[in-house]
Every structure is written in C-alpha cells, then in structure tokens.
XYZ file of C-alpha atoms in Angstrom:
652
model
C 17.911 -26.197 7.756
C 17.974 -28.915 10.473
C 21.414 -27.820 11.615
C 20.273 -24.197 11.886
C 17.165 -25.214 13.836
C 19.353 -27.126 16.309
C 21.463 -24.022 16.798
C 18.301 -22.124 17.642
C 17.126 -24.640 20.168
C 20.524 -24.820 21.851
C 20.660 -21.037 22.035
C 17.181 -20.846 23.525
C 17.917 -23.524 26.081
C 21.119 -21.837 27.173
C 19.405 -18.484 27.620
C 15.999 -19.393 28.992
C 15.802 -22.723 30.726
C 18.126 -21.675 33.536
C 15.805 -18.736 34.229
C 12.867 -20.891 35.290
C 10.252 -18.788 36.996
C 7.185 -19.588 39.021
C 4.413 -17.811 37.127
C 2.424 -17.373 40.312
C 5.084 -14.904 41.471
C 4.581 -11.752 39.416
C 6.063 -9.288 41.868
C 8.996 -8.689 39.515
C 6.765 -7.713 36.622
C 6.763 -4.103 35.520
C 5.853 -4.149 31.830
C 2.620 -6.159 31.941
C 1.729 -4.427 35.220
C 2.163 -1.075 33.464
C 0.219 -2.325 30.436
C -2.728 -3.357 32.596
C -2.666 -0.057 34.482
C -2.639 1.827 31.157
C -5.669 -0.147 29.935
C -7.598 0.910 33.032
C -7.128 4.542 31.981
C -8.568 3.950 28.516
C -12.241 3.875 27.497
C -13.503 0.394 28.309
C -13.431 -1.908 25.317
C -15.990 -4.573 24.479
C -14.926 -8.087 23.498
C -16.894 -10.701 21.552
C -16.078 -14.262 22.602
C -16.748 -17.126 20.183
C -17.897 -20.424 21.764
C -17.486 -18.958 25.243
C -18.278 -22.249 27.027
C -14.638 -22.738 28.087
C -13.640 -22.685 31.754
C -10.284 -20.895 31.351
C -11.668 -18.395 28.854
C -14.593 -17.544 31.144
C -12.235 -17.150 34.081
C -10.102 -14.755 32.039
C -13.219 -12.857 30.944
C -14.252 -12.583 34.611
C -10.830 -11.253 35.691
C -10.767 -8.809 32.762
C -14.122 -7.382 33.835
C -13.150 -7.175 37.501
C -9.906 -5.364 36.644
C -11.614 -2.965 34.251
C -9.821 -4.298 31.173
C -12.832 -5.191 29.001
C -16.536 -5.964 28.959
C -17.575 -9.097 27.079
C -20.366 -10.433 24.913
C -20.514 -14.202 25.320
C -21.596 -16.100 22.205
C -22.025 -19.846 22.567
C -23.947 -22.584 24.322
C -25.763 -20.559 26.984
C -26.597 -23.604 29.129
C -22.942 -24.648 29.351
C -21.808 -21.053 29.881
C -24.103 -20.704 32.893
C -23.026 -24.063 34.305
C -19.354 -23.112 34.111
C -20.069 -19.670 35.552
C -21.521 -21.288 38.669
C -18.338 -23.282 39.265
C -16.322 -20.070 38.859
C -18.617 -18.043 41.138
C -19.079 -15.727 38.156
C -22.042 -13.339 38.154
C -23.428 -13.236 34.589
C -25.931 -10.460 35.213
C -23.589 -7.894 33.683
C -22.930 -9.888 30.509
C -24.798 -10.090 27.221
C -25.183 -13.747 26.216
C -26.084 -14.839 22.694
C -27.116 -18.469 22.581
C -25.651 -20.549 19.746
C -24.720 -24.167 20.467
C -22.899 -24.763 17.163
C -19.318 -23.405 17.591
C -18.816 -22.429 13.936
C -22.095 -20.500 13.885
C -21.249 -18.937 17.234
C -17.963 -17.724 15.739
C -19.713 -16.070 12.800
C -22.149 -14.311 15.140
C -19.325 -13.175 17.415
C -17.051 -11.891 14.668
C -19.966 -10.029 13.085
C -20.315 -8.030 16.286
C -16.758 -6.797 15.777
C -17.226 -6.332 12.044
C -20.300 -4.170 12.686
C -18.583 -2.079 15.358
C -20.621 -3.493 18.260
C -17.455 -4.927 19.810
C -13.838 -3.826 19.667
C -12.007 -7.159 19.716
C -12.529 -10.865 19.150
C -11.515 -13.847 21.317
C -11.368 -17.581 20.703
C -13.225 -19.875 23.075
C -14.002 -23.587 22.858
C -13.693 -23.849 19.094
C -11.122 -25.334 16.770
C -8.517 -22.927 15.489
C -9.523 -23.835 11.927
C -13.166 -22.811 12.425
C -12.169 -19.724 14.400
C -9.846 -18.505 11.641
C -12.487 -19.273 9.047
C -14.747 -16.758 10.812
C -11.931 -14.181 10.953
C -11.461 -14.484 7.190
C -15.160 -14.645 6.293
C -15.703 -12.392 3.288
C -18.995 -10.990 4.580
C -18.592 -10.569 8.344
C -14.907 -11.236 8.963
C -11.989 -8.962 9.777
C -9.903 -9.255 6.616
C -7.791 -6.299 5.541
C -5.736 -7.787 2.712
C -2.647 -7.839 4.947
C -0.948 -11.100 5.815
C -1.998 -12.704 9.089
C 0.703 -13.214 11.685
C 0.796 -14.348 15.280
C 2.666 -12.115 17.705
C 3.726 -13.396 21.105
C 4.660 -10.819 23.726
C 6.907 -11.939 26.597
C 8.125 -10.266 29.745
C 11.328 -11.977 30.787
C 12.915 -11.554 34.184
C 16.299 -9.954 33.706
C 15.432 -8.339 30.344
C 14.559 -4.655 30.480
C 12.036 -4.618 27.641
C 9.068 -6.604 26.361
C 9.947 -9.111 23.639
C 7.671 -9.308 20.606
C 8.034 -12.652 18.792
C 6.739 -13.308 15.277
C 5.739 -15.268 13.302
C 5.224 -18.604 14.993
C 1.869 -19.783 13.721
C 0.941 -18.850 10.151
C 3.621 -18.372 7.507
C 5.733 -21.511 7.073
C 8.651 -20.150 5.064
C 8.105 -16.404 4.658
C 9.470 -14.644 1.608
C 11.343 -11.377 1.945
C 8.149 -9.492 1.144
C 6.232 -11.464 3.763
C 8.927 -10.744 6.330
C 8.357 -7.045 5.714
C 4.651 -7.583 6.427
C 5.442 -9.579 9.580
C 7.528 -6.650 10.820
C 4.758 -4.159 10.004
C 2.216 -6.227 11.935
C 4.528 -6.490 14.934
C 5.150 -2.736 14.787
C 1.430 -2.078 15.184
C 1.434 -4.017 18.447
C 4.737 -2.607 19.688
C 3.524 0.931 18.945
C 0.298 0.236 20.842
C 2.440 -0.777 23.833
C 4.266 2.555 23.731
C 7.330 1.630 21.661
C 7.693 4.223 18.905
C 10.943 3.161 17.262
C 11.471 -0.465 18.297
C 14.554 -2.482 17.464
C 13.898 -5.426 15.149
C 16.283 -8.397 15.021
C 15.916 -10.699 11.986
C 17.261 -13.885 13.541
C 19.659 -16.369 12.068
C 22.164 -18.860 13.415
C 25.067 -16.476 12.721
C 25.703 -12.726 12.583
C 27.279 -12.639 9.142
C 25.795 -13.045 5.691
C 26.292 -16.493 4.217
C 24.888 -17.065 0.702
C 24.251 -20.705 1.633
C 21.993 -19.562 4.478
C 19.062 -17.677 2.902
C 17.938 -16.432 6.316
C 21.083 -14.332 6.611
C 20.647 -12.903 3.113
C 17.059 -11.879 3.868
C 18.109 -10.383 7.191
C 20.746 -8.232 5.506
C 18.273 -7.118 2.857
C 15.722 -6.115 5.513
C 18.441 -4.108 7.247
C 19.280 -2.379 3.967
C 15.599 -1.624 3.259
C 15.325 -0.038 6.691
C 18.438 2.064 6.061
C 17.003 3.234 2.715
C 13.704 4.225 4.318
C 11.671 1.463 2.679
C 10.750 0.036 6.108
C 10.000 2.830 8.538
C 9.201 3.290 12.181
C 11.854 0.925 13.523
C 15.543 0.028 13.613
C 16.438 -3.233 11.877
C 19.782 -4.952 12.430
C 20.430 -8.379 11.062
C 21.375 -11.082 10.743
C 21.679 -11.659 14.472
C 21.841 -14.803 16.533
C 19.350 -14.945 19.367
C 21.902 -14.419 22.141
C 23.256 -11.310 20.410
C 19.723 -9.993 20.010
C 18.563 -10.226 23.626
C 21.589 -10.796 25.865
C 23.808 -7.833 26.729
C 26.106 -10.262 28.531
C 26.579 -12.316 25.388
C 27.361 -9.150 23.426
C 29.950 -8.108 26.003
C 32.018 -11.170 25.156
C 32.216 -10.209 21.489
C 34.444 -7.186 21.117
C 34.561 -4.858 18.154
C 30.886 -5.231 17.275
C 29.470 -2.343 15.330
C 25.760 -3.195 15.566
C 22.645 -1.155 16.184
C 21.295 -3.932 18.398
C 23.469 -5.182 21.239
C 21.262 -7.382 23.371
C 18.386 -4.858 23.420
C 16.093 -6.071 20.615
C 12.359 -5.479 21.015
C 11.031 -7.535 18.091
C 12.416 -10.973 17.223
C 11.723 -11.940 13.614
C 11.922 -15.690 13.106
C 13.043 -17.009 9.703
C 10.355 -19.715 9.577
C 7.387 -21.155 11.449
C 9.404 -24.008 12.954
C 11.889 -21.893 14.881
C 9.186 -19.469 15.897
C 6.753 -22.104 17.099
C 9.350 -24.114 18.986
C 10.738 -20.997 20.659
C 7.283 -19.805 21.660
C 6.152 -23.123 23.110
C 9.416 -23.760 24.900
C 9.122 -20.429 26.661
C 5.509 -21.099 27.607
C 6.017 -24.645 28.861
C 9.462 -24.495 30.486
C 10.334 -20.996 31.511
C 6.859 -19.820 32.668
C 7.392 -16.180 31.765
C 4.569 -13.661 31.642
C 3.230 -13.497 28.141
C 0.375 -12.576 25.827
C -0.525 -13.518 22.281
C -2.501 -11.829 19.567
C -3.319 -12.200 15.873
C -2.215 -9.257 13.737
C -3.078 -8.137 10.214
C -6.820 -7.921 10.958
C -9.046 -4.853 11.134
C -9.572 -5.384 14.862
C -7.547 -7.247 17.516
C -8.009 -11.016 17.565
C -7.054 -12.966 20.684
C -5.879 -16.360 19.525
C -4.569 -18.152 22.580
C -4.132 -21.889 22.988
C -6.349 -23.978 25.290
C -3.153 -24.838 27.149
C -2.369 -21.164 27.816
C -2.864 -20.074 31.410
C -5.603 -17.742 32.620
C -2.891 -15.142 33.252
C -1.786 -15.371 29.629
C -5.370 -14.959 28.475
C -5.863 -11.915 30.739
C -2.606 -10.377 29.504
C -3.754 -11.021 25.938
C -7.045 -9.230 26.619
C -5.091 -6.262 28.002
C -2.860 -6.307 24.923
C -5.898 -6.425 22.629
C -7.438 -3.474 24.484
C -4.435 -1.189 23.976
C -4.203 -2.318 20.356
C -7.908 -1.610 19.797
C -7.399 1.874 21.217
C -4.299 2.362 19.067
C -6.103 1.295 15.892
C -8.918 3.749 16.592
C -6.432 6.579 16.927
C -4.119 5.397 14.177
C -3.787 7.676 11.186
C -5.435 6.143 8.128
C -3.385 4.455 5.421
C -3.687 5.896 1.914
C -2.893 4.267 -1.428
C -2.300 6.536 -4.407
C -2.285 5.074 -7.907
C -0.222 7.262 -10.204
C 2.916 9.269 -9.440
C 2.047 12.266 -11.608
C 1.376 15.820 -10.350
C -2.041 14.983 -8.829
C -0.788 11.893 -7.007
C 2.484 13.470 -5.857
C 0.736 16.585 -4.560
C -1.801 14.512 -2.632
C 0.993 12.375 -1.179
C 3.017 15.401 -0.058
C 0.078 17.083 1.682
C -0.912 13.879 3.493
C 2.648 12.978 4.508
C 3.078 16.444 6.032
C 0.215 15.536 8.363
C 1.734 12.208 9.346
C -0.301 9.885 7.118
C 1.204 6.662 5.810
C 1.124 6.835 2.025
C 1.991 4.204 -0.573
C 2.276 5.396 -4.197
C 1.725 2.774 -6.901
C 3.264 3.685 -10.252
C 3.107 1.840 -13.578
C 6.510 3.091 -14.716
C 9.817 2.519 -12.952
C 10.127 6.223 -12.131
C 7.970 8.977 -10.662
C 6.718 12.169 -12.255
C 4.145 10.885 -14.731
C 3.791 12.881 -17.930
C 5.954 15.608 -16.402
C 8.836 13.132 -16.487
C 8.382 11.315 -19.769
C 5.929 13.437 -21.743
C 7.376 16.936 -21.486
C 10.874 17.309 -22.937
C 13.784 18.551 -20.871
C 14.174 21.609 -23.085
C 10.744 22.716 -21.808
C 10.732 21.443 -18.211
C 14.016 20.435 -16.634
C 13.966 17.263 -14.588
C 15.130 19.355 -11.617
C 11.707 20.998 -11.709
C 9.991 17.601 -11.833
C 12.024 16.528 -8.806
C 10.496 19.410 -6.871
C 7.327 17.333 -6.875
C 9.083 14.027 -6.149
C 11.777 14.870 -3.567
C 9.445 16.168 -0.818
C 7.438 12.944 -1.038
C 10.619 10.886 -0.616
C 11.885 13.078 2.225
C 8.565 12.879 4.052
C 8.584 9.080 3.934
C 6.323 8.282 0.984
C 6.648 4.683 -0.163
C 6.947 4.295 -3.949
C 6.026 0.956 -5.502
C 7.130 0.950 -9.135
C 6.248 -1.295 -12.081
C 2.705 -1.673 -10.762
C 0.448 -2.063 -13.789
C -2.817 -2.132 -11.836
C -6.332 -2.822 -13.065
C -9.758 -2.198 -11.574
C -9.692 -5.507 -9.696
C -6.457 -4.358 -8.054
C -8.059 -1.055 -7.016
C -10.826 -2.999 -5.284
C -8.246 -5.093 -3.412
C -6.409 -1.936 -2.362
C -9.672 -0.632 -0.923
C -9.648 -3.617 1.465
C -6.114 -2.842 2.625
C -6.230 0.954 2.862
C -8.566 3.484 4.399
C -8.497 5.621 1.235
C -7.527 4.906 -2.369
C -6.825 7.777 -4.779
C -6.806 7.038 -8.520
C -4.613 9.647 -10.216
C -3.067 7.782 -13.122
C -4.216 10.171 -15.858
C -4.762 9.426 -19.530
C -2.347 6.844 -20.817
C -3.451 6.397 -24.432
C -3.419 8.631 -27.527
C -6.330 8.725 -29.967
C -5.538 6.924 -33.174
C -6.113 8.797 -36.403
C -8.862 6.363 -37.328
C -8.226 6.686 -41.034
C -7.287 4.122 -43.692
C -3.679 3.037 -43.387
C -3.092 4.371 -39.849
C -1.401 1.092 -38.870
C 1.257 1.435 -41.567
C 4.928 1.276 -40.597
C 6.002 4.796 -39.680
C 2.738 5.659 -37.876
C 3.520 6.597 -34.253
C 1.684 8.007 -31.248
C 2.965 11.055 -29.441
C 3.186 9.639 -25.896
C 5.242 6.604 -26.901
C 7.505 8.771 -29.035
C 8.017 11.325 -26.245
C 8.647 8.595 -23.674
C 11.403 7.116 -25.809
C 12.876 10.535 -26.559
C 12.962 11.598 -22.906
C 14.522 8.490 -21.447
C 18.020 9.769 -22.242
C 17.581 13.504 -21.891
C 15.525 13.653 -18.762
C 15.507 10.454 -16.828
C 19.077 9.410 -17.320
C 17.984 5.917 -18.268
C 19.744 3.850 -20.894
C 17.656 3.808 -23.998
C 18.158 4.411 -27.666
C 16.638 7.699 -28.673
C 14.388 7.430 -31.723
C 16.265 8.264 -34.930
C 14.041 9.829 -37.568
C 14.759 10.966 -41.092
C 13.036 12.561 -44.012
C 9.679 14.263 -43.460
C 7.761 13.881 -40.197
C 4.089 14.850 -40.004
C 2.603 15.638 -36.566
C -1.198 15.727 -36.372
C -2.678 18.080 -33.773
C -1.905 21.494 -32.309
C -1.902 21.020 -28.544
C 1.183 21.307 -26.374
C 1.826 17.580 -26.857
C 1.849 18.066 -30.629
C 4.303 20.963 -30.345
C 6.530 18.903 -28.039
C 6.389 15.968 -30.437
C 7.284 18.155 -33.424
C 10.224 19.799 -31.638
C 11.511 16.407 -30.512
C 11.195 15.125 -34.087
C 13.480 17.939 -35.202
C 16.011 16.884 -32.568
C 15.687 13.243 -33.609
C 17.050 13.904 -37.088
C 13.996 14.782 -39.184
C 14.890 16.741 -42.290
C 11.504 18.420 -42.289
C 8.758 18.520 -39.661
C 5.219 19.628 -40.485
C 2.230 20.045 -38.173
C -1.191 19.405 -39.726
C -4.148 20.918 -37.884
C -7.768 20.950 -39.035
C -8.546 24.401 -37.573
C -6.726 27.695 -37.940
C -3.951 29.235 -35.814
C -6.266 31.208 -33.526
C -8.037 28.049 -32.369
C -4.994 25.900 -31.671
C -5.180 24.551 -28.074
C -1.457 24.999 -27.384
C -0.095 28.104 -25.731
C 1.056 30.857 -28.150
C 4.586 30.637 -26.803
C 4.774 26.914 -27.569
C 3.725 27.569 -31.153
C 6.344 30.287 -31.566
C 9.059 28.040 -30.068
C 8.123 25.270 -32.501
C 8.405 27.645 -35.440
C 11.802 28.851 -34.152
C 12.939 25.216 -34.232
C 11.993 25.041 -37.904
C 8.620 23.328 -37.580
C 6.185 24.196 -40.405
C 2.580 24.712 -39.286
C -0.070 23.851 -41.866
C -3.574 24.812 -40.724
C -7.016 23.853 -42.055
C -5.583 20.479 -43.057
C -7.236 17.213 -41.976
C -5.523 13.841 -42.724
C -7.904 11.327 -44.330
C -5.605 8.523 -45.510
C -2.072 7.196 -45.084
C -0.577 5.826 -48.281
C 2.090 3.138 -48.070
C 4.811 2.039 -50.439
C 6.641 -1.229 -49.855
C 4.845 -1.508 -46.495
C 6.112 1.862 -45.252
C 4.469 5.261 -45.038
C 4.969 7.196 -48.251
C 2.318 9.926 -48.417
C -0.363 11.559 -46.298
C -3.598 12.500 -48.011
C -5.443 15.373 -46.335
C -8.558 17.403 -46.962
C -8.461 21.190 -47.095
C -10.871 22.527 -44.467
C -12.785 25.727 -43.790
C -14.345 27.024 -40.584
C -18.082 26.883 -40.061
C -20.384 27.593 -37.111
C -19.339 27.462 -33.451
C -19.354 24.023 -31.816
C -19.886 23.079 -28.129
C -16.284 24.048 -27.310
C -16.877 27.609 -28.458
C -14.615 27.207 -31.450
C -15.599 27.302 -35.088
C -16.272 23.829 -36.447
C -13.927 22.643 -39.254
C -15.825 21.727 -42.389
C -14.450 19.765 -45.351
C -14.189 21.533 -48.701
C -13.914 18.405 -50.831
C -10.456 19.474 -51.941
C -7.782 16.863 -51.262
C -4.015 17.112 -51.414
C -1.106 14.833 -50.620
C 2.212 15.388 -48.958
C 5.201 13.056 -48.929
C 6.047 11.699 -45.472
C 8.274 9.119 -43.802
C 6.638 9.271 -40.359
C 3.389 10.506 -38.923
C 2.844 11.146 -35.192
C -0.691 11.232 -33.789
C -1.134 13.939 -31.141
C -4.871 14.506 -31.401
C -5.685 13.991 -27.754
C -5.106 11.638 -24.823
C -7.763 9.171 -23.749
C -8.199 6.615 -20.943
C -7.088 3.012 -21.270
C -10.417 1.153 -21.262
C -8.626 -2.137 -20.572
C -8.054 -0.929 -17.001
C -11.717 -1.511 -16.145
C -11.772 -5.299 -15.905
C -14.214 -5.725 -13.017
C -17.197 -3.598 -14.016
C -17.674 -2.263 -10.476
C -16.408 1.333 -10.571
C -18.767 3.389 -12.742
C -17.102 4.822 -15.840
C -18.094 6.555 -19.059
C -15.970 5.638 -22.081
C -13.075 4.922 -19.747
C -13.426 8.136 -17.751
C -14.313 7.679 -14.075
C -17.708 8.970 -12.991
C -17.450 11.175 -9.924
C -20.391 10.355 -7.648
C -19.608 12.862 -4.875
C -17.303 15.827 -5.289
C -15.260 17.602 -2.655
C -13.789 20.504 -4.583
C -11.675 18.820 -7.249
C -11.646 15.485 -5.378
C -14.306 13.000 -6.413
C -15.501 9.845 -4.677
C -16.238 7.052 -7.128
C -19.161 4.652 -7.006
C -17.048 2.532 -4.611
C -16.837 3.898 -1.077
C -13.446 5.380 -0.165
C -12.035 5.071 -3.687
C -11.450 8.621 -4.911
C -10.165 10.119 -8.110
C -9.078 13.380 -9.653
C -7.056 14.857 -12.464
C -7.212 13.891 -16.113
C -8.923 10.521 -15.618
C -12.166 12.249 -14.659
C -12.056 15.539 -16.545
C -9.869 14.953 -19.561
C -6.399 16.302 -20.184
C -5.738 19.434 -18.151
C -2.731 21.450 -17.021
C -0.273 20.546 -14.277
C -1.825 23.333 -12.193
C -5.270 21.724 -12.389
C -3.794 18.330 -11.474
C -2.077 19.712 -8.372
C -5.353 21.358 -7.311
C -7.058 17.955 -7.561
C -4.384 16.366 -5.377
C -4.641 19.111 -2.768
C -8.425 18.802 -2.584
C -8.243 15.051 -2.034
C -5.674 15.468 0.734
C -7.774 18.214 2.328
C -10.833 15.941 2.382
C -8.953 13.034 3.996
C -7.404 15.313 6.624
C -10.781 16.823 7.493
C -12.454 13.407 7.725
C -9.701 12.129 9.998
C -10.167 15.071 12.350
C -13.878 14.257 12.585
C -13.273 10.646 13.578
C -10.627 11.317 16.221
C-alpha cells in the first residue's frame, strides 16, 4: 500500500508541480468561465449558509450575489456577520439573516431551509466539519438520501482540455467495489450537471495491468467489466490506469500499442482510497494553484463543503457548481425502485425506461419473470415468451438486483433513496391444507414443487427435478393445480388425482387447462374435500376426504360446498396443496405500511396503481387484489408507470 501511494505522489509531482500557476491570472480559463456564464442564464438559486460569520465565506457570498450566481440566507451570529460585512464593504440589505450564535444550532436551522424547499443548496461557514455533517445527516431536517456521501473536487488545469472530477478524497477510507460504483454514480451527477453526458471514468492504480496482489487493479478491471455489461451506465470506464495515462496525452504517446478507451482524456478520476485522493487534492490546491471547486454528493440537494483554507475563488466556483447541480437535480428524471420481477414489475419497468427513467428492479430469486418463469411449466408457456417481458427491460437499461429478499423495513429504506417505490412481488406462499397430518412426509405445496420442476425445463439451471412415484393427490382446481398435476405426471407418478370440493362447472381453472390435464391422464375427482392425512412409518399413506354436495350461492357467486357426513379414503404417496396463493406475512416486519392479513391496503388508487399508507410507495398486482391473471398484472404495471410519468410532467 505504501509503495503504491509513493507511486501516486511521484506521478502527481511529475505532472502537476511543474505547471505552477498564479491563481490570480484566470485569463486562460474557459471551463469555469463557461460554467459561471451558464449559471447566470439559470433561475437564480437560493443558498443557506450555516454559521455565516466567516470572512472568506461572506466574501464568496458577496461575489456570488454580485455575479448573479446565487442569493443567500445567512444563518449565524448576526452581530459578527454585520461586523465582518462592514470590513468587506458588503451591503446586507438584500440578505435574510437568521440570528443563531451557536454554530451547531445554526447548522440545523440552515439545513432545514433546504430540507423544506426554502433554499436550493447548503454551504458550510465557521463551523466544524463534524457538526456541519451532523446537520446534513440529521434524520428530521437533514439531506439524507440513503446514498453514500462522497466529496467531489472539480479542477480546471491549464493544458488539459476538460474539467477533472476527482473522488473520493474525504469520506470513504477504503471503498469496496460496491462503494466505488456509488462514488462513480455521485460523480456522474455532477459531471452531467456540468454538461458532460457520457464522461470517461478512470479507476486509478499504480499500473495499467491487473495484478492479483494489487486489489485496486482487480476492482478497476471489474468496474470496467460492469460498465461493458451495462451494469454501470452513462459513462465510459477504463481501468486500471495510472494517473499519467489517464490525463496526459503526451504520456500515452510514449506507450505504443495501447488499446484503451481512455488515452489521456479522462474526465473522472476514481481514487482507490481516501489517502491517495486526499493527498492528490491538497497537493493540487496548495502547490499548483489551479482553478477548482468542491462539493458534497449523495445528498438530496447540493452541499458546499469547502475548507477554511480554500480561496474565495474556490468558494465562488463551488457556489456556481452547486447552482448548476441544483438545477440539474430539479430537472433530473426521478429514480424508481421496483420490488418484484414478475409481469407487473417488468411491465412497469419497461414503460418507465422507454421514457428515460432510471429503474432498479429488486428480485428475490436469481432470475427474472416471477411466477411466469418458475410457476408455469414450459409445456404451457415457453421461456421465450417469458423473455418477451424481460428482454426489453434489459435492452432499455433496467438494472436487475437479484437475490434480494426484502422486508418492509427495506421498502422504507428504499423510499429514502428513490423517488418512487413499486411493490409488485405477488403472492409467495400457498395455503396449507390445515387438516390433521398435513405436515407428514410427502405433503408438498404447489409453488415449491413447480419451482423445482421448472428449474431444468425452463430456466436452464442445474437442479434435480423432483422424482415422484405411486399415487399423487393434488388438492384444488385452479390453473396452478392443473399445472401441478400435469408436472406430477411428468415427474414419474403412476397415478395423479385432483380432489376438488366443488363440481366441474365451478372449477376456477380455464376449461382448456382441465381438458389438457385429462389428456395427460390426470383423474379429476369432484365434490371431494380432504379432511385428514394418514401416515404409515412417518410417510403419507392415505388421504381421508369427505363427500360434498352443493348448497346455496356464496359471496363468490358459486354454490357453497356442504359436507354430507360421508367419508372415504384413497391411498396416496404424495399430496400437493394448490388451494390458493397467499401473502407472506413475515414480510411486514416494521408495522408501518398498512396491510390486511398480509395484503397491502391501497390508500389512493390511480387506475390499477395504488399508493400505500407510506407516501410514494405504490403497489399493484396480486399483493393487493389476490391472485389474478398475467393480463391483470400487466395492467397494474402500466397504470403505475402512467401515474409516475404524468406526475413527472407536472413537476417539470
């Protein structure tokens, strides 16, 4: 690590120190000059300053106002603010001043102005960084989003044709691969705000080749791969790269045969740790005197976190940078999290992605498609048809996050990170029979059985298909029951029987599914209700059922099955419960989102999209209405997407 750090410092010294520049001479500047001119064309932003009784901060605030970059609300010791203003010949008549002599309290008052929308950005004054950040992260009035916080330094270097965005040099000591992705995303927000729409990102290391003994190079290569695979979007990543190869075209010219996407023209420099980043940043500031700005990223509004040692020019540039970022964030398309990659979630994702939204899809399984993928056999729906739902989402840039077994507490955290959260994870449990002996060996549920059966046939995943024998009883007469019975036949059952407590005319499955099951050799036994499972040697041996008759109509419009008191038994080796899917009540571990027996309560409805009791957490599909068809699920997804699109148009 020490050796690599020394390589960094040597590289920096060789490149930068010889380019010493008098900061008072800015005639060469074009990028910051253009940035400031662009800010003047935007609606004027308002800045809240915490503990504003700082000479250099007040001077920067004065310049920002005079140049039309930002108006300011000064929160701090009013007496000291006015005293300093006199020395600066600063007219305070056009400023709102909120008196608070205690810096920490001043910070909370200032950040609340931004939190409440009364100001667009937040600046540090004469207050410790610790207390300032505490206000930023305050759970009630702060600017937390759930994203990692990173510090981005922006430098304009004489002789380099583009702005350089440096990160992270202040917060994350030894970032993991996942954290490096977040650092890049934060830097992209700022680069995009400055007009760069596909910036080049250089994950830095001491060398340009992967060395397993140098973890920085391994991470850099992985980030490059993730970018190539579309997992990191909106940029070009090429690493590992040494610093000279990242920013010096001359250095690249001396190395022939390079086949790199970045050849001295990197926009974003990703440091492998806080040490290299911090040293590089401070060396540039204190030796080379380049034009620069600094900003905190990962917050809901721009935060100007400059050092007391930073020049007034740096502070003014940082205010300009915060202004363009504030404008960018206001115009930025909302981020959407979708929980569940079934038909409702996939449809919503596709419709939103077509409109340019950023969509992350969280899925419990390690594949997409939901019940379409694992619950419906390939002989009924080919996986090619399931892919018609999945492929457009991939092609449009949807980000799938698999193996995400999320609970209610996770949904609430997502709501802090995203503008909208859509819960579309369906019904993941099957009703148990609820009769004596239903936990005996040989008692199965339909969803688990179908999932295991379909792993080989449909998903192409390595898994041992269930091997059945003897007599298999399937309880229920919906499409799931028919699928389960037909799969049992294909799994080796000698005889497969469906028991259903009503008659044929009232079976919930489609007529064609029933006919297909009978063609496969499935016996349908109606007006038969299981009441007990009988075991022998710990294994299922017989199923006792009651003969039923039909009585009066129930609330579903079907005739109610009534017991006759006549009981019969049938030998069985397995029994599969397919009497209906229900929610997993264990999901609701926080008690915040209103539910009813595990089903989500829709508080406001927008077609088939429903807002829950938590603002901006929406739901649709089976989890609110019970098991429905794929067509109904897709309608739910479309209605949610339509609502988000319409709301976005209203706010732009």
